[in-house]
Tab-separated table of C-alpha atoms in Angstrom:
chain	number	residue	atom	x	y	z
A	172	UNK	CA	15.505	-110.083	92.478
A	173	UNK	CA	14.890	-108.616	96.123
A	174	UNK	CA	16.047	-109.318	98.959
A	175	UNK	CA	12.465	-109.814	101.351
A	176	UNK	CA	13.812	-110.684	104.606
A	177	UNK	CA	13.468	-107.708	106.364
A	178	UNK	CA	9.633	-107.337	105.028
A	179	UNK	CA	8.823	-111.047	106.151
A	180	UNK	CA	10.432	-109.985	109.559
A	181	UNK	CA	8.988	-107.268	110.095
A	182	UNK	CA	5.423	-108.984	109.534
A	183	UNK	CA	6.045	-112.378	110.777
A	184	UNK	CA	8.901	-111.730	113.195
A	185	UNK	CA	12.261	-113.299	114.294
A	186	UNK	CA	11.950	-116.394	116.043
A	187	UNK	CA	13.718	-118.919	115.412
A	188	UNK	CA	10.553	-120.653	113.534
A	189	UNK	CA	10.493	-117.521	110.736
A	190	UNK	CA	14.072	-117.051	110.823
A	191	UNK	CA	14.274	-120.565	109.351
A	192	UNK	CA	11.046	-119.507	107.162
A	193	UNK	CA	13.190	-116.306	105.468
A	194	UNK	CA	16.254	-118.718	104.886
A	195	UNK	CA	13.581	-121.465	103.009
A	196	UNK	CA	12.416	-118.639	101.183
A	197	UNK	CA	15.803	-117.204	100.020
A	198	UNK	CA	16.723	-120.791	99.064
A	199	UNK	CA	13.769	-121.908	97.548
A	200	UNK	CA	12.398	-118.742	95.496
A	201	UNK	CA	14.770	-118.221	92.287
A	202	UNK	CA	14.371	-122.300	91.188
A	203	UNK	CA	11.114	-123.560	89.543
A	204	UNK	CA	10.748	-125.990	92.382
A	205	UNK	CA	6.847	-127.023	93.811
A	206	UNK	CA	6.418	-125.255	97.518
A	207	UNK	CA	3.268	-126.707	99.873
A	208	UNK	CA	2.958	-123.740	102.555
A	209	UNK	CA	1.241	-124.944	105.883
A	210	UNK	CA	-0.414	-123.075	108.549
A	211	UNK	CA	-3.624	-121.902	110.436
A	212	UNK	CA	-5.936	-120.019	109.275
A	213	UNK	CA	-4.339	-116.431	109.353
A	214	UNK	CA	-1.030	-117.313	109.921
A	215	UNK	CA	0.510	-115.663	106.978
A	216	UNK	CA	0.514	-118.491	103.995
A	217	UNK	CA	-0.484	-116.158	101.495
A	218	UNK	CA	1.994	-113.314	102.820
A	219	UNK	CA	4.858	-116.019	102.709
A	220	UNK	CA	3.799	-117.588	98.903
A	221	UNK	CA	3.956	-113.515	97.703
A	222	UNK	CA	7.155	-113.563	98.984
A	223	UNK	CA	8.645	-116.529	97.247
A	224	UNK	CA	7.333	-114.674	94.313
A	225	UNK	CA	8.665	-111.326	94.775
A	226	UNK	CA	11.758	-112.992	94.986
A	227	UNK	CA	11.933	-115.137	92.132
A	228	UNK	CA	12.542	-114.354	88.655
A	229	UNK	CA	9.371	-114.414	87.558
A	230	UNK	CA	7.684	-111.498	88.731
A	231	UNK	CA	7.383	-109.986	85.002
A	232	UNK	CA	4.996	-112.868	84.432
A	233	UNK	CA	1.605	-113.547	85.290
A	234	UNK	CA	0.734	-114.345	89.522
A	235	UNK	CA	-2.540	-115.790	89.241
A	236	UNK	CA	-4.267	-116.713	92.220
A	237	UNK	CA	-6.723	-119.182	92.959
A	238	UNK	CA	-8.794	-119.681	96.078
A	239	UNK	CA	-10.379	-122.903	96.640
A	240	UNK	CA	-12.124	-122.076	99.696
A	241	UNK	CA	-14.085	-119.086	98.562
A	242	UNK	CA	-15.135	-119.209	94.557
A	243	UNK	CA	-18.353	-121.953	93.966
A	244	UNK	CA	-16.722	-124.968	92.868
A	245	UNK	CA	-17.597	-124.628	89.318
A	246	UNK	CA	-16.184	-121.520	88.805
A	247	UNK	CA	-12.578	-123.708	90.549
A	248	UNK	CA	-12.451	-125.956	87.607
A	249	UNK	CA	-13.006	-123.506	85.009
A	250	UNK	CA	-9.967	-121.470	86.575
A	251	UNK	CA	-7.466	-124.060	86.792
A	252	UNK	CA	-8.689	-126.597	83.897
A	253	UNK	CA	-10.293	-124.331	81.506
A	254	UNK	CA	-13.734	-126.237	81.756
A	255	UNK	CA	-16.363	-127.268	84.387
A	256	UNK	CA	-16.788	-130.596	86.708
A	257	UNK	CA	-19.166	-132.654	84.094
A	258	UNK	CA	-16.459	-132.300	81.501
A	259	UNK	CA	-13.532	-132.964	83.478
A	260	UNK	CA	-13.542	-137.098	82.645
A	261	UNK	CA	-15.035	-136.551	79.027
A	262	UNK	CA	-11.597	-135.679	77.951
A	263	UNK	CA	-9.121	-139.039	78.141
A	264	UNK	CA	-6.252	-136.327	78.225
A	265	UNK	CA	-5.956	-133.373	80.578
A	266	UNK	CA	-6.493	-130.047	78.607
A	267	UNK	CA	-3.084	-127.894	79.261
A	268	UNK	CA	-4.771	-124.536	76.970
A	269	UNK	CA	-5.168	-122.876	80.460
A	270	UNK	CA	-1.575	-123.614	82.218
A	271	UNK	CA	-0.233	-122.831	78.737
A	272	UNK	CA	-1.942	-118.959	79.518
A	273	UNK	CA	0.223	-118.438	82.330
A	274	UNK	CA	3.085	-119.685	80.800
A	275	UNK	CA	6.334	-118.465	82.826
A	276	UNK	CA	4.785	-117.184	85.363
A	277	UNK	CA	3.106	-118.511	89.104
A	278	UNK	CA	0.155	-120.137	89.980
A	279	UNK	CA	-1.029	-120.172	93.705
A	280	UNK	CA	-3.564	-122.491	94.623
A	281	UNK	CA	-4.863	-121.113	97.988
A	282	UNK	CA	-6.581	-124.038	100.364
A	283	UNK	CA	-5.860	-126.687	98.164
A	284	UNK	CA	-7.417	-129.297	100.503
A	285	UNK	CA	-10.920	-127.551	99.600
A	286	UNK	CA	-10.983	-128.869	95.827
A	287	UNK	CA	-13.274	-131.191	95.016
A	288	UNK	CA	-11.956	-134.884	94.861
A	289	UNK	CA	-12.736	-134.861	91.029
A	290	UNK	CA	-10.648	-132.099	90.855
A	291	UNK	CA	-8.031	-133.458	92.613
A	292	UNK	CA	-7.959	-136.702	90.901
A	293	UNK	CA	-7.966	-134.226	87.604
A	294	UNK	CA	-5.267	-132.124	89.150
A	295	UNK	CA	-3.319	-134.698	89.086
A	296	UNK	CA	-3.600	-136.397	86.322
A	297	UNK	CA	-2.205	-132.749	84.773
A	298	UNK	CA	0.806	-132.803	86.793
A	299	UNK	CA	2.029	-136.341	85.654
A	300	UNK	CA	1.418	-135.252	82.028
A	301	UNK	CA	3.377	-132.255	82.323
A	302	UNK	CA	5.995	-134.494	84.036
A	303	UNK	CA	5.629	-137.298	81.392
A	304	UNK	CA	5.858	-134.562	78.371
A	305	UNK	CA	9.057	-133.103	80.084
A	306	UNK	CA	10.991	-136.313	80.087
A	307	UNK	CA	9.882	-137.514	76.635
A	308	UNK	CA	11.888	-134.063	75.726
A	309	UNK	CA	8.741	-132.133	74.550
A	310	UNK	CA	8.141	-128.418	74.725
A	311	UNK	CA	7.445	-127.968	78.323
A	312	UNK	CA	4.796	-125.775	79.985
A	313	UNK	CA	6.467	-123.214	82.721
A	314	UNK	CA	4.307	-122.558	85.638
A	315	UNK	CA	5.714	-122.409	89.175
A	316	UNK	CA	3.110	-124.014	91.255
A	317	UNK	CA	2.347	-122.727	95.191
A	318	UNK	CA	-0.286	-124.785	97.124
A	319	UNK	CA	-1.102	-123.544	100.655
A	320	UNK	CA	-3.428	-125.397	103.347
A	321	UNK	CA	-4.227	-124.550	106.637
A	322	UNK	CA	-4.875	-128.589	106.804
A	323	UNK	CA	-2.259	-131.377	107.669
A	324	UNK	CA	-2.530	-132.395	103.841
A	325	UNK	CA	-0.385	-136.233	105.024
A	326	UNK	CA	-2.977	-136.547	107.420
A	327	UNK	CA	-6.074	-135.905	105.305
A	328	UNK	CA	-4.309	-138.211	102.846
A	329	UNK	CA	-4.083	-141.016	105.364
A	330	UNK	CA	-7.657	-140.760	106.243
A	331	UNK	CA	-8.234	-140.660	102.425
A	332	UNK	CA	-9.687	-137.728	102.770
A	333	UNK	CA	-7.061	-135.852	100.255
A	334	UNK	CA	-6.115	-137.729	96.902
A	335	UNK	CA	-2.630	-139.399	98.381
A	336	UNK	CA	-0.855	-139.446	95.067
A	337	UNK	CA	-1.591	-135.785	94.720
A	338	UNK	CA	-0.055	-135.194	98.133
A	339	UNK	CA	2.954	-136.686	97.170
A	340	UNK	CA	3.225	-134.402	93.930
A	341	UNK	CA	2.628	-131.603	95.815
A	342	UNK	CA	5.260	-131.865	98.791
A	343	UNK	CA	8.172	-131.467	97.139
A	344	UNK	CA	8.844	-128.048	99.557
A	345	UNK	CA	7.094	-128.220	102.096
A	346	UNK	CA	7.050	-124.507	104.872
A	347	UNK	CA	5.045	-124.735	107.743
A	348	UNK	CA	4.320	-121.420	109.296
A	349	UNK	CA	4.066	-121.524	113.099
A	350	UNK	CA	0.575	-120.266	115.053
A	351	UNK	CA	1.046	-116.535	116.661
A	352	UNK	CA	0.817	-118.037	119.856
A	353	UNK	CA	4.516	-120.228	119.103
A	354	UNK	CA	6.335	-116.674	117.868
A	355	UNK	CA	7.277	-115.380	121.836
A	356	UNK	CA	8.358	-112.020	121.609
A	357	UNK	CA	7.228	-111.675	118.234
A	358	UNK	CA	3.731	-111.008	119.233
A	359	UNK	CA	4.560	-107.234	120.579
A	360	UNK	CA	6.868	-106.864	117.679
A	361	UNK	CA	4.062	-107.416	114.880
A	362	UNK	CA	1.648	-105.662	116.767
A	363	UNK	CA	3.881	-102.211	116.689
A	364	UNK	CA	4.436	-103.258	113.231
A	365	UNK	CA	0.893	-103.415	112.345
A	366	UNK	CA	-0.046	-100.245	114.783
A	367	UNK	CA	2.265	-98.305	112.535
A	368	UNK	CA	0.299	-99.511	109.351
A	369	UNK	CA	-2.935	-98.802	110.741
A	370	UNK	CA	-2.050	-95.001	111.987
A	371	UNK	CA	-0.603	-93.980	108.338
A	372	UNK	CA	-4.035	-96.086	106.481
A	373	UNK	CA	-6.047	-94.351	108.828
A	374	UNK	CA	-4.499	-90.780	109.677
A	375	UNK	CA	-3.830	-91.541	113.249
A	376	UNK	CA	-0.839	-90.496	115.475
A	377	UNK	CA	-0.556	-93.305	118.344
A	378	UNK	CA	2.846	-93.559	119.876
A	379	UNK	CA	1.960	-97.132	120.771
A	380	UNK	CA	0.711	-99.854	123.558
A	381	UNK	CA	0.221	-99.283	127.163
A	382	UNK	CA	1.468	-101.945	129.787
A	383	UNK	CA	-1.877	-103.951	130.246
A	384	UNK	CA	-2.024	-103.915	126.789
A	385	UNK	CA	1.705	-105.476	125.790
A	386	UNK	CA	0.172	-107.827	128.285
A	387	UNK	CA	-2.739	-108.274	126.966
A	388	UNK	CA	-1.186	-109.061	123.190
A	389	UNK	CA	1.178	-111.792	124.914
A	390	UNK	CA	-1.228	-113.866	126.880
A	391	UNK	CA	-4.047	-114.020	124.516
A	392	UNK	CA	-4.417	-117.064	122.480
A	393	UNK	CA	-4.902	-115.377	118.710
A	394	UNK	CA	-7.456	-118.211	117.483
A	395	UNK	CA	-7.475	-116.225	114.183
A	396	UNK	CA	-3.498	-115.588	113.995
A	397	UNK	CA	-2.299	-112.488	112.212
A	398	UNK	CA	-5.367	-111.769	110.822
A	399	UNK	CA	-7.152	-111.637	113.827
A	400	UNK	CA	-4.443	-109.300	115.439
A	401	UNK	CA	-4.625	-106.912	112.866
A	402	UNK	CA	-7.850	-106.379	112.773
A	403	UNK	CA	-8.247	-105.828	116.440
A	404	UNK	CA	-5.032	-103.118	116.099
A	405	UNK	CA	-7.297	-101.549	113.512
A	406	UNK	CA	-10.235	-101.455	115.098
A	407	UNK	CA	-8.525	-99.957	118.021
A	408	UNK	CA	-6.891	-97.283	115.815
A	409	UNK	CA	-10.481	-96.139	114.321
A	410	UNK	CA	-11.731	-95.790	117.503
A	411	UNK	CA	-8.619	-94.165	119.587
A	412	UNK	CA	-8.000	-90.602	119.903
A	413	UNK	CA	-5.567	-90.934	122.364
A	414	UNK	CA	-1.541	-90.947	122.449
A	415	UNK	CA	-1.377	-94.917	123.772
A	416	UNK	CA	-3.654	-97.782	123.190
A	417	UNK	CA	-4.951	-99.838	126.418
A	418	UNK	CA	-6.190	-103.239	126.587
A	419	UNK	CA	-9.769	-102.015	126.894
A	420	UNK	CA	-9.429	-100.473	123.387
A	421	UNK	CA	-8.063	-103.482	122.080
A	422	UNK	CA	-11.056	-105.802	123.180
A	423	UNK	CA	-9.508	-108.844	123.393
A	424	UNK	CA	-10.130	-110.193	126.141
A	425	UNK	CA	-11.286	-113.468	126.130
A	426	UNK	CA	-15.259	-112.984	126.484
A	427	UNK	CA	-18.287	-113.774	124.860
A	428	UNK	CA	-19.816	-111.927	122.005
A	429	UNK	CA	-22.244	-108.733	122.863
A	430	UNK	CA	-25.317	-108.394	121.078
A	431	UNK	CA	-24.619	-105.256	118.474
A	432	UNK	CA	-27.049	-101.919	120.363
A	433	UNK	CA	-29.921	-100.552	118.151
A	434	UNK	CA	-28.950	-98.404	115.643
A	435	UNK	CA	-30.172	-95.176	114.374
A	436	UNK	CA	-29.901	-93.605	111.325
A	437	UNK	CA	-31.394	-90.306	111.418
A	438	UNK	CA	-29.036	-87.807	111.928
A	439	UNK	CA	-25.664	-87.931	113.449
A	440	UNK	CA	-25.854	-87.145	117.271
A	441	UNK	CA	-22.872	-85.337	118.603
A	442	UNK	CA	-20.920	-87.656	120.404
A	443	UNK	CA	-19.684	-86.334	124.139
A	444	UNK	CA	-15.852	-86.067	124.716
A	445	UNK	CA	-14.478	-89.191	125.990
A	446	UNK	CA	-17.324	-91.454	124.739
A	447	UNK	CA	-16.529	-95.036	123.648
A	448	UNK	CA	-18.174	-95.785	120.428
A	449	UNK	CA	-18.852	-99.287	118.542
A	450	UNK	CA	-17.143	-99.942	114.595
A	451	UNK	CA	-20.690	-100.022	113.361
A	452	UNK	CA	-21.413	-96.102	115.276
A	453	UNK	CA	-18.405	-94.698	114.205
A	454	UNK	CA	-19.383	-95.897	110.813
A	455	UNK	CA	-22.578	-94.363	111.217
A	456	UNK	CA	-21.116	-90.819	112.435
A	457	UNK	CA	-18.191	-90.292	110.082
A	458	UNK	CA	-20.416	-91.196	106.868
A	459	UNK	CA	-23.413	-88.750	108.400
A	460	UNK	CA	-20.858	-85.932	108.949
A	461	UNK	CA	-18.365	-86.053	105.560
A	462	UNK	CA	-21.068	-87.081	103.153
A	463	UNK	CA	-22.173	-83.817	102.458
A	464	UNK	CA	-17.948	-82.675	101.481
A	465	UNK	CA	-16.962	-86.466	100.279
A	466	UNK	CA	-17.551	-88.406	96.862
A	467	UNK	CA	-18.159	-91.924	97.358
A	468	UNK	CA	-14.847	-92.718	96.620
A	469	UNK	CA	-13.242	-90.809	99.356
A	470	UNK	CA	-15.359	-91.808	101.552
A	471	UNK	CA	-14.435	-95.489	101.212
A	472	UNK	CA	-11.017	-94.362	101.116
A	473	UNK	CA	-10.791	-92.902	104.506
A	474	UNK	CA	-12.583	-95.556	106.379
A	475	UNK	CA	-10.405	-97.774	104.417
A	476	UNK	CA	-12.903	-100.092	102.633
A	477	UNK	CA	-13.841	-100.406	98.846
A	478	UNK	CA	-16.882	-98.935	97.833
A	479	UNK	CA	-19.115	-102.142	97.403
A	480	UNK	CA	-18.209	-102.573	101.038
A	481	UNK	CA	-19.350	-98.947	101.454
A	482	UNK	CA	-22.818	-99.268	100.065
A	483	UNK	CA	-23.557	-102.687	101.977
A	484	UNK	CA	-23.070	-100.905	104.942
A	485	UNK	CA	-25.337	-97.548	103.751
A	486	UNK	CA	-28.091	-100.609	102.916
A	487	UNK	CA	-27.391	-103.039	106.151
A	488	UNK	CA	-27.638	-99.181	108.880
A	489	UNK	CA	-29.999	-97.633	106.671
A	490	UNK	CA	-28.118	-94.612	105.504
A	491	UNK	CA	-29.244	-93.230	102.236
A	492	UNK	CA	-27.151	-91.742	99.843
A	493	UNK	CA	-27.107	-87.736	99.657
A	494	UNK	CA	-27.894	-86.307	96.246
A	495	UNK	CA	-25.689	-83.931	96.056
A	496	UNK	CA	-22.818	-81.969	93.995
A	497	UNK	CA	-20.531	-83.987	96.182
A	498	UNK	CA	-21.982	-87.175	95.294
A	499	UNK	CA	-21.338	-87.450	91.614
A	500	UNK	CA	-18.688	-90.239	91.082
């Protein structure tokens, strides 16, 4: 079992709010017990539930995953119950073949306030059987269950908009992870974190932030939370060459959205020293220059994006693939 308080820290900080967060997670992680993780959107939910995992003793059995915000919600049935929506209330007793698959190990149910009411009232109606066959002494099924939300889940329930009972089965642990704006000095100290990640993923050697732009990280809001902080630290890092970042590289200023210039595809224009390029041009330049020496592969690699993401951009900017020795795999 590891100890993970130094690798929450160093993501989520020190405040007092994540100090209490690490000491949850120490306490919590090695029992079987049901944790409901809380936050905004970006805030870290999934970061913390990996965590209670890495530190439990189950991390030599299956950590399956299971968004309900993102996969169509047929696809959310089929993953949890092991059928789809139409046969959920066919069966007058939950079907347990799928939990029984993952045996021992952790479920995470990502967004849990996104699952269909059916599903919820279904959800639940597996929960008290697996509580009902583990008093009557039976052979019970072993899964850890982790349920994030960046909802209130009470308040949902109160507005019956969230099946109540299910709440109530659900928060037996309940962490709520505090909005980047609530961490203080924390803000700076995930930022260097994260500018350190984003110089070794990326090749770059940036000794760190300027003034204005310490500044700059501590008075803006951070709608989108961590996420939205490290993307802007590596967007800045792609498009820095210099020793410090400002607060004009970091573009966060509080403005509204510009309207992306024309692009062109043709060939890769030199670019003049000291020239401030967009995501999308740099893009554009580093795949029209390495494509001829690069597979595929390595070009994804370097501009750190898989390469499905690599070909939607060649379609969406109009870059065609070179046919070349280089472009075999």
């Amino acid at each position: 079992m590891r100890n993970s308080s130094n690798l929450i820290k160093s993501i989520l900080g020190e405040c007092d709010a994540i100090k209490n967060i690490c000491q949850q997670i120490q306490q919590i992680a090695p029992t079987n017990c049901t944790v409901l993780i809380s936050g905004a959107t970006g805030s870290g939910k999934g970061f913390v539930a990996q965590n209670i995992f890495d530190t439990s003793g189950r991390t030599e059995k299956p950590f399956i995953n299971i968004n309900c915000a993102t996969p169509p919600e047929t696809a959310i049935e089929a993953e949890i119950f092991g059928h789809h929506r139409k046969s959920l209330l066919a069966h007058h007793e939950p079907n347990l073949e799928q939990l029984k698959t993952i045996n021992g190990g952790t479920l995470l149910i990502d967004e849990i306030s996104e699952l269909p009411p059916e599903c919820q009232a279904y959800f639940l109606e597996v929960l008290e059987l697996l509580e009902k066959k583990s008093l009557m002494g039976e052979e019970p099924i072993d899964v850890r269950l982790i349920v994030t939300s960046q909802h209130d889940l009470k308040s949902l329930a109160q507005q019956n908009r969230f099946n109540q009972r299910l709440y109530y089965h659900l928060n037996i642990f309940p962490i709520v992870i505090p909005p980047l704006r609530d961490r203080g000095e924390d803000r700076v100290k995930i930022a260097e974190e994260l500018l350190h990640l984003a110089c070794k993923k990326y090749g770059k050697n940036i000794s760190g932030f300027s003034a204005d732009a310490v500044n700059a990280i501590n008075t803006h809001h951070w709608p989108g939370n961590y996420r939205e902080l490290r993307n802007t630290i590596e967007r800045a890092v792609v498009l820095t060459q210099g020793e410090f970042l400002n607060a004009s590289q970091l573009v966060i200023e509080n403005s509204s959205p510009q309207s992306s210039p024309e692009i062109k595809t043709a060939d890769a224009a030199p670019v003049a020293d000291g020239q401030e390029l967009s995501l999308e041009d740099y893009f554009q330049h580093y795949v029209l220059e390495h494509q001829g020496q690069m597979t595929e592969t390595e070009l994804a690699k370097k501009l750190g994006i898989s390469r499905k993401c690599l070909w939607e951009r060649r379609q969406k900017y109009g870059i065609p693939r070179q046919k070349n020795g280089a472009q075999t795999n």
